Short mmCIF file of C-alpha atoms in Angstrom, two decimals:
data_model
loop_
_atom_site.label_atom_id
_atom_site.label_comp_id
_atom_site.label_asym_id
_atom_site.label_seq_id
_atom_site.Cartn_x
_atom_site.Cartn_y
_atom_site.Cartn_z
CA UNK U 1 -20.76 9.88 16.32
CA UNK U 2 -19.84 12.13 19.26
CA UNK U 3 -22.45 12.87 21.89
CA UNK U 4 -24.14 16.26 21.54
CA UNK U 5 -22.45 17.63 24.68
CA UNK U 6 -19.01 16.79 23.39
CA UNK U 7 -19.82 18.05 19.90
CA UNK U 8 -21.03 21.37 21.32
CA UNK U 9 -18.18 21.88 23.81
CA UNK U 10 -15.43 20.61 21.48
CA UNK U 11 -15.97 21.79 17.95
CA UNK U 12 -14.29 19.69 15.26
CA UNK U 13 -11.30 21.11 13.45
CA UNK U 14 -9.20 19.86 10.49
CA UNK U 15 -5.51 19.44 10.21
CA UNK U 16 -5.25 22.34 7.84
CA UNK U 17 -6.70 24.66 10.49
CA UNK U 18 -3.68 23.99 12.64
CA UNK U 19 -1.57 26.11 10.28
CA UNK U 20 -1.44 29.88 9.82
CA UNK U 21 -2.42 31.04 6.31
CA UNK U 22 0.65 31.20 4.13
CA UNK U 23 1.86 34.75 3.30
CA UNK U 24 2.86 33.49 -0.15
CA UNK U 25 0.03 33.18 -2.74
CA UNK U 26 0.83 31.97 -6.22
CA UNK U 27 -2.69 31.30 -7.42
CA UNK U 28 -2.92 34.56 -9.33
CA UNK U 29 0.47 34.17 -11.11
CA UNK U 30 0.34 33.14 -14.81
CA UNK U 31 3.96 32.14 -15.17
CA UNK U 32 5.26 30.08 -12.24
CA UNK U 33 8.99 29.31 -12.44
CA UNK U 34 10.52 26.32 -10.67
CA UNK U 35 12.24 28.68 -8.20
CA UNK U 36 8.88 30.27 -7.28
CA UNK U 37 7.26 26.85 -6.94
CA UNK U 38 10.02 25.62 -4.70
CA UNK U 39 9.82 28.79 -2.51
CA UNK U 40 6.08 28.17 -2.11
CA UNK U 41 6.64 24.51 -1.11
CA UNK U 42 9.29 25.59 1.41
CA UNK U 43 6.90 28.23 2.83
CA UNK U 44 4.19 25.58 3.27
CA UNK U 45 6.51 23.42 5.28
CA UNK U 46 7.42 26.35 7.50
CA UNK U 47 3.93 27.59 8.14
CA UNK U 48 3.56 28.55 11.82
CA UNK U 49 1.05 26.97 14.19
CA UNK U 50 -2.24 28.81 14.47
CA UNK U 51 -2.22 30.97 17.63
CA UNK U 52 -5.99 31.42 17.43
CA UNK U 53 -6.41 27.78 18.49
CA UNK U 54 -4.16 28.00 21.57
CA UNK U 55 -6.15 27.26 24.67
CA UNK U 56 -9.30 26.24 22.72
CA UNK U 57 -11.43 23.16 23.21
CA UNK U 58 -11.27 21.14 19.99
CA UNK U 59 -12.01 17.69 18.53
CA UNK U 60 -9.65 16.30 15.92
CA UNK U 61 -9.32 12.89 14.20
CA UNK U 62 -6.05 11.20 13.36
CA UNK U 63 -3.79 8.20 13.83
CA UNK U 64 -2.02 7.03 16.97
CA UNK U 65 1.75 6.76 17.57
CA UNK U 66 2.16 5.54 21.22
CA UNK U 67 4.78 7.29 23.37
CA UNK U 68 4.25 6.37 27.05
CA UNK U 69 2.57 3.54 29.03
CA UNK U 70 1.57 3.46 32.67
CA UNK U 71 2.46 0.68 35.12
CA UNK U 72 -0.51 -1.35 33.82
CA UNK U 73 0.70 -1.15 30.23
CA UNK U 74 -2.04 1.24 29.27
CA UNK U 75 -1.17 4.11 26.94
CA UNK U 76 -0.79 7.45 28.75
CA UNK U 77 0.70 9.63 26.03
CA UNK U 78 0.78 9.43 22.25
CA UNK U 79 1.29 11.42 19.08
CA UNK U 80 -1.70 12.16 16.91
CA UNK U 81 -0.77 12.34 13.20
CA UNK U 82 -2.84 13.09 10.08
CA UNK U 83 -2.14 10.01 7.95
CA UNK U 84 -1.52 6.30 8.35
CA UNK U 85 2.08 5.19 8.89
CA UNK U 86 3.46 8.58 9.87
CA UNK U 87 6.52 8.49 12.13
CA UNK U 88 6.67 4.73 12.06
CA UNK U 89 6.38 3.29 8.54
CA UNK U 90 7.00 6.50 6.63
CA UNK U 91 8.74 9.80 7.49
CA UNK U 92 7.02 12.09 9.99
CA UNK U 93 4.86 15.03 8.88
CA UNK U 94 6.14 18.57 9.73
CA UNK U 95 5.99 19.53 13.39
CA UNK U 96 3.00 21.83 12.78
CA UNK U 97 1.05 18.62 11.85
CA UNK U 98 1.81 16.59 14.96
CA UNK U 99 -0.10 16.76 18.25
CA UNK U 100 1.32 15.43 21.51
CA UNK U 101 -1.73 14.02 23.40
CA UNK U 102 -1.63 13.49 27.17
CA UNK U 103 -4.26 11.43 28.91
CA UNK U 104 -5.54 11.95 32.47
CA UNK U 105 -5.20 8.27 33.02
CA UNK U 106 -3.88 5.33 30.96
CA UNK U 107 -6.32 3.73 28.53
CA UNK U 108 -6.30 0.14 27.30
CA UNK U 109 -7.44 -1.05 23.87
CA UNK U 110 -5.50 1.61 21.89
CA UNK U 111 -3.07 0.24 19.23
CA UNK U 112 -0.50 1.80 17.04
CA UNK U 113 -2.11 3.52 14.00
CA UNK U 114 -5.62 3.26 15.40
CA UNK U 115 -7.90 5.95 13.93
CA UNK U 116 -9.69 7.86 16.61
CA UNK U 117 -11.06 11.28 17.62
CA UNK U 118 -9.55 13.20 20.53
CA UNK U 119 -11.47 15.84 22.49
CA UNK U 120 -9.55 18.24 24.65
CA UNK U 121 -7.73 21.60 25.11
CA UNK U 122 -5.18 22.38 22.51
CA UNK U 123 -1.99 24.38 23.25
CA UNK U 124 1.04 25.56 21.33
CA UNK U 125 3.97 24.16 23.34
CA UNK U 126 6.31 21.97 21.37
CA UNK U 127 7.71 18.70 22.41
CA UNK U 128 10.41 16.42 21.02
CA UNK U 129 10.07 12.63 21.05
CA UNK U 130 11.88 9.72 19.38
CA UNK U 131 9.16 9.80 16.63
CA UNK U 132 9.32 13.46 15.75
CA UNK U 133 8.89 17.05 16.96
CA UNK U 134 5.42 18.51 17.61
CA UNK U 135 4.22 22.13 17.78
CA UNK U 136 1.03 21.26 19.58
CA UNK U 137 0.01 19.53 22.75
CA UNK U 138 -3.50 18.44 23.76
CA UNK U 139 -4.83 17.51 27.21
CA UNK U 140 -7.45 14.97 26.36
CA UNK U 141 -10.77 14.95 28.06
CA UNK U 142 -12.31 12.13 25.95
CA UNK U 143 -11.32 9.71 23.22
CA UNK U 144 -13.63 8.01 20.82
CA UNK U 145 -13.16 5.24 18.33
CA UNK U 146 -15.42 5.67 15.35
CA UNK U 147 -16.61 2.03 15.56
CA UNK U 148 -19.18 2.29 12.78
CA UNK U 149 -16.76 3.95 10.44
CA UNK U 150 -13.99 1.51 11.34
CA UNK U 151 -16.31 -1.46 10.59
CA UNK U 152 -17.30 0.06 7.21
CA UNK U 153 -13.65 0.73 6.35
CA UNK U 154 -12.73 -2.78 7.41
CA UNK U 155 -15.42 -4.27 5.18
CA UNK U 156 -14.44 -2.17 2.16
CA UNK U 157 -10.75 -2.70 2.62
CA UNK U 158 -11.19 -6.52 2.93
CA UNK U 159 -13.44 -6.60 -0.13
CA UNK U 160 -10.98 -4.58 -2.29
CA UNK U 161 -8.05 -6.70 -1.14
CA UNK U 162 -9.76 -10.07 -1.80
CA UNK U 163 -11.06 -8.98 -5.19
CA UNK U 164 -7.57 -7.85 -6.19
CA UNK U 165 -6.25 -11.28 -5.23
CA UNK U 166 -9.05 -13.06 -7.05
CA UNK U 167 -8.10 -11.27 -10.25
CA UNK U 168 -5.26 -13.80 -10.66
CA UNK U 169 -7.79 -16.64 -10.65
CA UNK U 170 -10.00 -14.76 -13.04
CA UNK U 171 -6.99 -14.14 -15.27
CA UNK U 172 -6.34 -17.87 -15.27
CA UNK U 173 -9.99 -18.57 -16.33
CA UNK U 174 -9.66 -16.03 -19.14
CA UNK U 175 -6.34 -17.53 -20.34
CA UNK U 176 -7.78 -20.98 -20.07
CA UNK U 177 -10.67 -20.08 -22.29
CA UNK U 178 -8.65 -18.13 -24.85
CA UNK U 179 -6.05 -20.87 -25.41
CA UNK U 180 -8.76 -22.96 -27.08
CA UNK U 181 -10.12 -20.00 -29.17
CA UNK U 182 -7.03 -18.27 -30.58
CA UNK U 183 -3.40 -19.35 -29.97
CA UNK U 184 -2.26 -15.98 -31.49
CA UNK U 185 -4.27 -14.05 -28.85
CA UNK U 186 -2.98 -16.43 -26.19
CA UNK U 187 0.62 -15.71 -27.22
CA UNK U 188 -0.09 -11.97 -27.03
CA UNK U 189 -1.59 -12.44 -23.49
CA UNK U 190 1.45 -14.52 -22.37
CA UNK U 191 3.80 -11.84 -23.74
CA UNK U 192 1.70 -9.16 -22.01
CA UNK U 193 1.99 -11.23 -18.72
CA UNK U 194 5.72 -11.47 -19.16
CA UNK U 195 6.08 -7.79 -19.94
CA UNK U 196 4.02 -6.93 -16.87
CA UNK U 197 6.26 -9.07 -14.64
CA UNK U 198 9.43 -7.56 -16.06
CA UNK U 199 8.05 -4.05 -15.54
CA UNK U 200 7.09 -4.74 -11.95
CA UNK U 201 10.47 -6.40 -11.29
CA UNK U 202 12.48 -3.43 -12.56
CA UNK U 203 10.04 -0.89 -11.01
CA UNK U 204 10.66 -2.39 -7.56
CA UNK U 205 14.39 -2.22 -8.08
CA UNK U 206 14.21 1.36 -9.28
CA UNK U 207 12.11 2.58 -6.38
CA UNK U 208 14.63 1.28 -3.84
CA UNK U 209 17.99 1.55 -5.51
CA UNK U 210 20.22 0.56 -2.56
CA UNK U 211 22.64 -2.21 -1.89
CA UNK U 212 20.31 -4.32 0.28
CA UNK U 213 17.35 -4.15 -2.19
CA UNK U 214 19.71 -4.98 -5.17
CA UNK U 215 21.12 -7.90 -3.20
CA UNK U 216 17.68 -9.23 -2.36
CA UNK U 217 16.54 -8.79 -5.91
CA UNK U 218 19.44 -10.80 -7.25
CA UNK U 219 19.01 -13.36 -4.48
CA UNK U 220 15.39 -13.91 -5.54
CA UNK U 221 16.42 -14.48 -9.09
CA UNK U 222 19.20 -16.99 -8.09
CA UNK U 223 16.90 -18.85 -5.71
CA UNK U 224 14.44 -19.70 -8.40
CA UNK U 225 17.26 -20.51 -10.80
CA UNK U 226 18.70 -23.06 -8.36
CA UNK U 227 15.27 -24.43 -7.44
CA UNK U 228 14.44 -24.99 -11.13
CA UNK U 229 17.74 -26.81 -11.62
CA UNK U 230 16.95 -29.13 -8.67
CA UNK U 231 13.18 -29.56 -8.81
CA UNK U 232 12.28 -28.90 -12.52
CA UNK U 233 8.98 -27.55 -11.14
CA UNK U 234 7.33 -25.74 -14.00
CA UNK U 235 4.43 -23.56 -12.79
CA UNK U 236 5.23 -23.93 -9.08
CA UNK U 237 8.04 -21.38 -9.24
CA UNK U 238 5.59 -18.96 -10.85
CA UNK U 239 3.18 -19.43 -7.95
CA UNK U 240 6.02 -18.84 -5.46
CA UNK U 241 7.02 -15.57 -7.10
CA UNK U 242 3.47 -14.30 -7.43
CA UNK U 243 2.62 -15.11 -3.79
CA UNK U 244 5.64 -13.33 -2.37
CA UNK U 245 4.91 -10.31 -4.66
CA UNK U 246 1.28 -10.15 -3.70
CA UNK U 247 1.66 -10.10 0.08
CA UNK U 248 3.12 -6.48 0.34
CA UNK U 249 0.88 -5.38 -2.54
CA UNK U 250 -2.25 -6.63 -0.75
CA UNK U 251 -1.07 -5.05 2.54
CA UNK U 252 -0.77 -1.68 0.78
CA UNK U 253 -4.28 -1.92 -0.67
CA UNK U 254 -5.83 -2.94 2.73
CA UNK U 255 -3.98 -0.31 4.84
CA UNK U 256 -4.70 2.42 2.31
CA UNK U 257 -8.42 1.55 2.07
CA UNK U 258 -8.67 1.58 5.87
CA UNK U 259 -7.62 5.20 5.72
CA UNK U 260 -9.11 6.33 2.41
CA UNK U 261 -11.47 3.93 0.59
CA UNK U 262 -11.25 5.88 -2.72
CA UNK U 263 -7.51 5.80 -2.82
CA UNK U 264 -7.69 2.09 -1.87
CA UNK U 265 -10.03 1.57 -4.84
CA UNK U 266 -7.59 3.23 -7.18
CA UNK U 267 -4.78 0.99 -5.94
CA UNK U 268 -7.04 -2.02 -6.20
CA UNK U 269 -7.96 -1.24 -9.84
CA UNK U 270 -4.24 -0.87 -10.68
CA UNK U 271 -3.40 -4.24 -9.06
CA UNK U 272 -6.39 -5.98 -10.75
CA UNK U 273 -5.19 -4.67 -14.16
CA UNK U 274 -1.81 -6.41 -13.79
CA UNK U 275 -3.04 -9.42 -11.79
CA UNK U 276 -5.33 -10.51 -14.73
CA UNK U 277 -2.46 -11.00 -17.22
CA UNK U 278 -0.35 -12.55 -14.43
CA UNK U 279 -3.10 -15.14 -13.96
CA UNK U 280 -2.98 -15.89 -17.68
CA UNK U 281 0.70 -16.73 -17.20
CA UNK U 282 -0.39 -19.60 -14.91
CA UNK U 283 -2.10 -21.43 -17.76
CA UNK U 284 -0.45 -24.68 -18.85
CA UNK U 285 -1.68 -27.05 -21.53
CA UNK U 286 -2.72 -30.17 -19.59
CA UNK U 287 -5.37 -32.81 -19.07
CA UNK U 288 -8.84 -32.21 -17.52
CA UNK U 289 -7.67 -33.41 -14.08
CA UNK U 290 -4.56 -31.23 -14.21
CA UNK U 291 -6.65 -28.21 -15.21
CA UNK U 292 -8.57 -28.55 -11.93
CA UNK U 293 -5.27 -28.47 -9.98
CA UNK U 294 -4.28 -25.41 -12.02
CA UNK U 295 -7.49 -23.68 -11.10
CA UNK U 296 -7.05 -24.39 -7.39
CA UNK U 297 -3.41 -23.29 -7.62
CA UNK U 298 -4.46 -19.98 -9.17
CA UNK U 299 -7.17 -19.54 -6.50
CA UNK U 300 -4.60 -20.26 -3.80
CA UNK U 301 -2.08 -17.84 -5.34
CA UNK U 302 -4.60 -15.00 -5.23
CA UNK U 303 -6.50 -15.57 -2.01
CA UNK U 304 -3.69 -16.61 0.43
CA UNK U 305 -1.54 -13.49 0.06
CA UNK U 306 -4.62 -11.31 0.44
CA UNK U 307 -5.65 -13.11 3.61
CA UNK U 308 -2.13 -13.03 5.00
CA UNK U 309 -1.92 -9.25 4.37
CA UNK U 310 -5.22 -8.62 6.17
CA UNK U 311 -4.06 -10.70 9.18
CA UNK U 312 -0.66 -8.84 9.15
CA UNK U 313 -2.48 -5.47 9.31
CA UNK U 314 -4.85 -6.56 12.10
CA UNK U 315 -2.25 -8.16 14.36
CA UNK U 316 1.19 -7.01 13.29
CA UNK U 317 0.83 -3.38 12.09
CA UNK U 318 2.34 -2.00 15.30
CA UNK U 319 5.64 -3.83 14.62
CA UNK U 320 5.57 -4.25 10.87
CA UNK U 321 7.59 -1.53 9.15
CA UNK U 322 7.07 -0.53 5.52
CA UNK U 323 10.73 -1.19 5.09
CA UNK U 324 10.10 -4.97 5.58
CA UNK U 325 7.51 -4.88 2.87
CA UNK U 326 9.86 -3.04 0.47
CA UNK U 327 12.56 -5.65 1.06
CA UNK U 328 9.98 -8.46 0.43
CA UNK U 329 8.96 -6.74 -2.78
CA UNK U 330 12.59 -6.59 -3.86
CA UNK U 331 13.03 -10.31 -3.27
CA UNK U 332 9.83 -11.03 -5.26
CA UNK U 333 11.04 -8.70 -7.98
CA UNK U 334 14.08 -10.86 -8.78
CA UNK U 335 11.87 -14.00 -8.69
CA UNK U 336 9.38 -12.39 -11.13
CA UNK U 337 12.11 -11.57 -13.60
CA UNK U 338 13.23 -15.19 -13.67
CA UNK U 339 9.62 -16.42 -14.06
CA UNK U 340 8.96 -13.93 -16.91
CA UNK U 341 12.14 -14.89 -18.83
CA UNK U 342 12.21 -18.63 -18.17
CA UNK U 343 8.60 -19.75 -17.71
CA UNK U 344 6.04 -17.30 -19.18
CA UNK U 345 7.83 -15.85 -22.25
CA UNK U 346 8.98 -19.27 -23.67
CA UNK U 347 5.32 -20.39 -23.74
CA UNK U 348 4.62 -17.48 -26.16
CA UNK U 349 7.22 -18.99 -28.53
CA UNK U 350 8.89 -15.62 -29.23
CA UNK U 351 11.31 -16.92 -31.90
CA UNK U 352 8.46 -18.31 -34.05
CA UNK U 353 5.98 -15.49 -33.25
CA UNK U 354 8.00 -12.29 -33.05
CA UNK U 355 5.14 -9.94 -33.87
CA UNK U 356 2.70 -11.20 -31.24
CA UNK U 357 5.51 -11.22 -28.66
CA UNK U 358 6.60 -7.72 -29.37
CA UNK U 359 2.94 -6.50 -29.44
CA UNK U 360 2.10 -8.06 -26.11
CA UNK U 361 5.23 -6.73 -24.33
CA UNK U 362 4.88 -3.27 -25.86
CA UNK U 363 1.20 -2.99 -24.74
CA UNK U 364 2.27 -4.20 -21.28
CA UNK U 365 4.86 -1.43 -21.04
CA UNK U 366 2.30 1.22 -22.10
CA UNK U 367 -0.47 -0.04 -19.77
CA UNK U 368 1.79 -0.38 -16.70
CA UNK U 369 3.34 3.09 -17.35
CA UNK U 370 -0.12 4.63 -17.53
CA UNK U 371 -1.24 2.88 -14.36
CA UNK U 372 1.93 4.06 -12.54
CA UNK U 373 1.15 7.68 -13.64
CA UNK U 374 -2.41 7.29 -12.39
CA UNK U 375 -1.25 6.14 -9.02
CA UNK U 376 1.29 8.91 -8.76
CA UNK U 377 -1.34 11.54 -9.62
CA UNK U 378 -3.81 9.94 -7.21
#
């Protein structure tokens, strides 16, 4: 929390206050054509900076994109942006949503994408940098990390990420219990697991339909094909594919929850919903001793990627591009298609049990489509 003197002298503003009110209002229109809607969106992007804030003392919170360092390697200038990843991992916001912050002297302890509050005098004098063009500049008088908020966000983000990973182990326990109760239900769950993997594999490919992603996707499929020919390692290939898939997924959950815990919760629920059936796919009919190894394998598959993702965020987020994670997802996508077709689906015995196989895969398609729509709307 800001000291009273700072709070009084530098009133807090929101990012929306940086913009002039749009001259175009469509809220009262009953019939909005695509042309009108596109015109409105274009007008929002071109909204001018707010001249009423020029020369005013303000406090505003955002994320750091470093620009300049002094001779002691302390940050002296940076861009303040409204959301995590802007200008580095994802495209920059419009220039009326970027503030060029200048410090009186360099400060240590500030990292890329740190969330902090800046107190200072705001001016409308644009600047162009390698990370984007800004309409505003701010001469900082004080900077504060919201330590308490950051600790709470860290706790929630870590909890959601670890629970999402543990869902694979819980899914294994559910599958292990069901295989002794009803083989028909177990076949449906295995088909559901295979359908989920196929959906995720094709979804990753569809999101990044470019030559590199397609090449990595095919490479992932061929790698497991070759490894299976050499090692004949049933089950271990599934673990490999799931771990590679879960690292970028866990990173997205953690980084999103650090910024917005509710959006992070939504992502975590979505991941849990497809990790549970993926865990069922790790179940193999074995002896008591081998079942213990399976359990530890499922626990390892869920927890290790989650822990790696948390460490990557804490120590590598300044150099880790979202592009790397997308490429990793493409590689895992090809692996997951192989696992679904060659390891999971055969255990459901689709030729002998066509109805249960079709039902499981159809339900997987419906559930995953609904979850994707939920994430898009969120």
